[in-house]
Amino acid sequence: MIVLLFMMIILPSCSKQSTNQAIAPASPNVINAIIAPNQAYTFAVNNSGNVNIEKQASHFKISKIGPEEKSGQMIYQYSPMQDYTGKDEVVLSSKITIYSSEGGGGCNSNNNNNNNSVTTSYSTSYTTIGLTISN
């Protein structure tokens, strides 16, 4: 097993090379917030992808994603149920589309040919917002 790994790393090979490297999924973000009962919480979400509520909060009056009224910045809005105290949690997902092109390459190829292809992939990151509603 170690010899095989060594050979894969050390020995050169003929292969097509992608002009763009794959992007590893981001690790989940965790945000903890404390709010008073009947008060709102907002969180500015990243505008670079398609943001959705992956897991809805359980004790909400308002829990939604939309543009902020004045700036147009996308935000997550949360308000707990009337007089609710305790914990709540919502998980947001952000899906980004990644386009990469691969041209001809390798040892025996002519780089002037038009054997380019476009690959579409997706990267999804998650943000968990843990809310504590207390006096």
Coordinates of C-alpha atoms in Angstrom, one line a residue:
M1 CA 0.0 0.0 0.0
I2 CA 2.8 2.4 0.9
V3 CA 4.7 1.5 -2.2
L4 CA 1.7 2.2 -4.4
L5 CA 1.2 5.6 -2.7
F6 CA 4.9 6.3 -3.2
M7 CA 4.7 5.4 -6.9
M8 CA 1.6 7.6 -7.4
I9 CA 3.3 10.6 -5.9
I10 CA 6.8 10.3 -7.2
L11 CA 6.5 8.9 -10.7
P12 CA 5.3 11.3 -13.4
S13 CA 2.4 10.3 -15.6
C14 CA 0.6 11.4 -18.7
S15 CA -2.8 12.7 -17.9
K16 CA -5.1 15.6 -18.7
Q17 CA -4.7 18.5 -16.4
S18 CA -7.7 20.6 -15.4
T19 CA -7.1 24.4 -15.6
N20 CA -9.2 24.8 -12.4
Q21 CA -8.7 22.8 -9.2
A22 CA -11.6 21.3 -7.4
I23 CA -12.8 23.2 -4.4
A24 CA -13.2 21.2 -1.2
P25 CA -16.4 21.7 0.7
A26 CA -16.1 24.2 3.5
S27 CA -16.5 23.0 7.0
P28 CA -19.7 23.9 8.7
N29 CA -20.0 27.3 10.4
V30 CA -21.6 27.4 13.8
I31 CA -23.0 30.7 15.2
N32 CA -24.4 30.9 18.7
A33 CA -26.7 33.9 19.5
I34 CA -28.6 35.0 22.7
I35 CA -31.7 37.1 22.3
A36 CA -34.4 38.2 24.6
P37 CA -38.0 36.8 24.3
N38 CA -40.0 38.5 21.6
Q39 CA -36.9 40.1 20.0
A40 CA -35.6 39.6 16.5
Y41 CA -32.3 38.3 15.3
T42 CA -30.8 38.9 11.9
F43 CA -27.8 37.4 10.2
A44 CA -26.2 38.6 6.9
V45 CA -25.9 35.7 4.5
N46 CA -23.3 35.3 1.8
N47 CA -24.6 36.6 -1.5
S48 CA -22.3 34.4 -3.6
G49 CA -24.6 31.4 -3.7
N50 CA -28.2 30.2 -3.6
V51 CA -29.0 30.3 0.2
N52 CA -31.8 28.2 1.6
I53 CA -33.1 27.0 5.0
E54 CA -31.9 23.4 5.2
K55 CA -33.5 22.7 8.6
Q56 CA -36.2 25.1 9.8
A57 CA -36.2 26.4 13.4
S58 CA -38.8 24.8 15.7
H59 CA -40.1 27.7 17.8
F60 CA -40.3 30.6 15.4
K61 CA -42.8 33.3 14.6
I62 CA -40.6 34.5 11.7
S63 CA -37.8 32.4 10.2
K64 CA -36.9 33.4 6.6
I65 CA -34.3 34.5 4.1
G66 CA -34.8 37.7 2.1
P67 CA -33.3 41.0 1.2
E68 CA -32.8 43.7 3.9
E69 CA -35.2 46.5 3.2
K70 CA -32.7 49.4 3.0
S71 CA -29.5 47.8 1.6
G72 CA -30.8 44.8 -0.4
Q73 CA -28.3 42.6 1.4
M74 CA -29.6 39.0 1.8
I75 CA -30.3 38.3 5.5
Y76 CA -31.8 35.6 7.6
Q77 CA -34.5 36.9 9.9
Y78 CA -35.7 35.1 13.1
S79 CA -38.2 36.0 15.7
P80 CA -39.3 33.5 18.4
M81 CA -42.9 32.5 19.1
Q82 CA -44.6 34.9 21.5
D83 CA -43.0 34.7 25.0
Y84 CA -40.9 31.6 24.1
T85 CA -37.8 31.0 26.2
G86 CA -35.4 28.2 25.5
K87 CA -33.2 27.0 22.6
D88 CA -33.8 26.9 18.9
E89 CA -31.7 26.1 15.9
V90 CA -31.8 26.7 12.2
V91 CA -29.4 25.4 9.5
L92 CA -28.8 27.4 6.4
S93 CA -27.2 26.0 3.2
S94 CA -25.4 27.9 0.5
K95 CA -25.0 26.2 -2.9
I96 CA -22.4 27.6 -5.3
T97 CA -22.1 26.5 -8.9
I98 CA -18.5 26.0 -10.1
Y99 CA -17.7 25.8 -13.8
S100 CA -14.3 24.5 -14.9
S101 CA -12.9 23.8 -18.3
E102 CA -10.5 21.1 -19.3
G103 CA -8.5 21.4 -22.4
G104 CA -6.5 18.8 -24.3
G105 CA -3.4 17.7 -22.4
G106 CA -1.3 14.8 -21.7
C107 CA 1.8 13.5 -23.4
N108 CA 0.5 12.8 -26.9
S109 CA -1.9 15.6 -27.5
N110 CA -1.8 18.6 -29.6
N111 CA -2.8 21.6 -27.5
N112 CA -4.1 23.4 -30.5
N113 CA -7.1 21.2 -30.9
N114 CA -10.6 22.1 -29.6
N115 CA -11.1 19.1 -27.2
N116 CA -12.2 21.4 -24.4
S117 CA -15.0 20.5 -22.1
V118 CA -16.8 22.4 -19.4
T119 CA -17.6 20.6 -16.2
T120 CA -20.2 21.9 -13.8
S121 CA -20.0 21.0 -10.1
Y122 CA -21.5 22.3 -6.9
S123 CA -20.2 23.2 -3.5
T124 CA -22.6 23.4 -0.6
S125 CA -21.6 25.0 2.7
Y126 CA -23.8 25.0 5.9
T127 CA -24.2 27.5 8.7
T128 CA -25.9 26.4 11.9
I129 CA -27.4 29.2 14.0
G130 CA -28.0 28.1 17.6
L131 CA -30.3 30.5 19.3
T132 CA -30.8 30.9 23.0
I133 CA -33.9 32.9 23.9
S134 CA -33.7 34.0 27.6
N135 CA -34.4 37.0 29.9

